[in-house]
Short mmCIF file of C-alpha atoms in Angstrom, two decimals:
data_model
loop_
_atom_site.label_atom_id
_atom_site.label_comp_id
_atom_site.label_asym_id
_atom_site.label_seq_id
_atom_site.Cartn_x
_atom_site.Cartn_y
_atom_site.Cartn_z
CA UNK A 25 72.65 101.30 182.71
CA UNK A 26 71.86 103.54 185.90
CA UNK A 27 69.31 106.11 185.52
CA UNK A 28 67.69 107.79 189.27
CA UNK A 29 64.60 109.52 189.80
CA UNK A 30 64.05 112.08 192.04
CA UNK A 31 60.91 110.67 192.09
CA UNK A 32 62.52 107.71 194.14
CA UNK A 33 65.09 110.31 195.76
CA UNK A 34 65.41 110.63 199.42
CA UNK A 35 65.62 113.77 200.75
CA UNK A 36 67.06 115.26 204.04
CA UNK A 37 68.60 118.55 205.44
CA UNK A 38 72.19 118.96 205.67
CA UNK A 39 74.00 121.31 207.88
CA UNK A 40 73.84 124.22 205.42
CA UNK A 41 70.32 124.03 206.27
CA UNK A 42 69.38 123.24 202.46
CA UNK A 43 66.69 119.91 201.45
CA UNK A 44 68.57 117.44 199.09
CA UNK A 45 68.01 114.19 197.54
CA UNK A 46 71.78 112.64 196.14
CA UNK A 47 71.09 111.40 192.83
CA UNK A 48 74.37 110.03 192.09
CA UNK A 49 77.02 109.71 194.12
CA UNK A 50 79.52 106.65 193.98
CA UNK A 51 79.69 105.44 197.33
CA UNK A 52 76.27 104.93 197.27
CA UNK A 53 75.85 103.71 193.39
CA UNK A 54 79.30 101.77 193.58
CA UNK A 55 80.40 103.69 190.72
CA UNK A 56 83.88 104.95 189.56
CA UNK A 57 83.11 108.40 189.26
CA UNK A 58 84.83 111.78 189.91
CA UNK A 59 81.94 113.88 191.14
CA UNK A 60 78.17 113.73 192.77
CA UNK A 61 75.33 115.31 191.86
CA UNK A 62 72.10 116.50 194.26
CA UNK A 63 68.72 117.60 193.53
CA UNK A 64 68.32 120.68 196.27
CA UNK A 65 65.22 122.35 197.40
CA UNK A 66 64.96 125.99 199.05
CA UNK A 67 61.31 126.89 200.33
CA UNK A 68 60.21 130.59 199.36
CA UNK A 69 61.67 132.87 201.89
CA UNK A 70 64.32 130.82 202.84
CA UNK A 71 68.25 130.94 202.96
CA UNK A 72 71.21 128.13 203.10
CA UNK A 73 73.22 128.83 206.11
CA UNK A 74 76.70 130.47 204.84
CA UNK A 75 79.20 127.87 204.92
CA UNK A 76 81.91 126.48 202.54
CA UNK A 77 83.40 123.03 201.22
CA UNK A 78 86.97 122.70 201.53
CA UNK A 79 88.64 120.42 199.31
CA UNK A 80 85.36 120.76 196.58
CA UNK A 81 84.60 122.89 193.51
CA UNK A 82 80.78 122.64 193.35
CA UNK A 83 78.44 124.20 190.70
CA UNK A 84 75.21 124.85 190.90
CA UNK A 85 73.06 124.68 188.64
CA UNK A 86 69.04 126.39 188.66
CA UNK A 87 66.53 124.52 187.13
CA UNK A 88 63.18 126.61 188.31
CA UNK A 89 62.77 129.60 191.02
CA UNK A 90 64.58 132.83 191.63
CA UNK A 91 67.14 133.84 194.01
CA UNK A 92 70.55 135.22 194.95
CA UNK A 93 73.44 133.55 195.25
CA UNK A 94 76.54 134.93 197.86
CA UNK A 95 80.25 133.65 196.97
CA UNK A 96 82.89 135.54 199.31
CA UNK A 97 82.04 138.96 199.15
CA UNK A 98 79.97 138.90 195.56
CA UNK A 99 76.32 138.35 195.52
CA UNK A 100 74.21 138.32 191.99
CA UNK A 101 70.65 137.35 190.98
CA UNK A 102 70.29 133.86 189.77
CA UNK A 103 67.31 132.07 187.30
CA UNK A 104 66.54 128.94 185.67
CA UNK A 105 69.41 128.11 182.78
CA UNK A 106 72.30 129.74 185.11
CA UNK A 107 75.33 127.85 186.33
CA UNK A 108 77.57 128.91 189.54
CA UNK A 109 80.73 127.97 189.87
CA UNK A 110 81.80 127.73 193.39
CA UNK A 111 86.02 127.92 194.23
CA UNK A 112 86.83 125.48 197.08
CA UNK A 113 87.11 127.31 200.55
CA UNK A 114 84.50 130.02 199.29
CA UNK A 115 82.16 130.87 202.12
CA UNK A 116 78.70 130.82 200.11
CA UNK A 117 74.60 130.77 200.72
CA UNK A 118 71.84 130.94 198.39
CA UNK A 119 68.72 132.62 199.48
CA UNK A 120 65.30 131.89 197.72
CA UNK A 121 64.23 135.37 196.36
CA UNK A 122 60.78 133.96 194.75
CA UNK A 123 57.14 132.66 195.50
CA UNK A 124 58.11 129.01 194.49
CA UNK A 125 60.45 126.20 195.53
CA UNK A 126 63.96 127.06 194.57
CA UNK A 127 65.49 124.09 193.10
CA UNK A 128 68.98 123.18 191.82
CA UNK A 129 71.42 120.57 191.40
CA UNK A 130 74.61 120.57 192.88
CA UNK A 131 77.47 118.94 191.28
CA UNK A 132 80.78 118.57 193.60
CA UNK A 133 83.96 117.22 192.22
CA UNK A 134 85.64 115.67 193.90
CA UNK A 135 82.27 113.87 195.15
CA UNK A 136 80.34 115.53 198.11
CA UNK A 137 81.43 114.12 201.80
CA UNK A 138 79.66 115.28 205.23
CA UNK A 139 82.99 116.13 206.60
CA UNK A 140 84.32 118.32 203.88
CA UNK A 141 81.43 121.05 204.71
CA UNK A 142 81.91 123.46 207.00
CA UNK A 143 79.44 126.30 208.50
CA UNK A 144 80.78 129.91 208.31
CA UNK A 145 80.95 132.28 211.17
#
């Protein structure tokens, strides 16, 4: 049995600009698994750079804070219980529209990879 913490999570800024710990993630867990899931962090104020993953579907989902989420040309409030689905190649950003900590997981099938990310223009 495998059960992570983000208590014990590591977290660090990716290019998008946005604080994450990866909870699971099978090259890291050595698991056979189609997908990886982060714990992400957005101060109050802040904004994940637009960019886009291009071979990944990725859903987000919010667990506390407020904010607004930007897919293409679409943007709509988002709050605790909501989950975003996110087309490959979509340029998106999430901006923190709240007083408190926007957090989220992220859950990208196939699994998240540093290359597959790509900043928007």
């Amino acid at each position: 049995m495998l059960i992570k913490s983000i208590k014990n999570c590591e977290y660090f800024q990716v290019a998008d600009e946005t604080v994450l710990c990866e909870l699971l993630h099978p090259k890291n867990e050595n698991l056979k698994m189609g997908c990886s899931v982060a714990h992400a962090l957005i101060e109050p104020g802040r904004a994940s750079l637009p960019h886009k993953l291009k071979s990944s579907v990725e859903i987000y989902y919010i667990i506390e804070g407020e904010g607004r989420m930007h897919i293409d040309n679409e943007s709509r409030e988002v709050k605790p219980g909501d989950a975003i689905y996110i087309p490959p190649e979509s340029s998106q950003w999430i901006e923190n529209t709240g007083d408190e900590y926007l957090k989220f997981l992220c859950v990208v099938t196939p699994p998240w990879q540093e290359e597959d990310e790509e900043l928007c223009d």
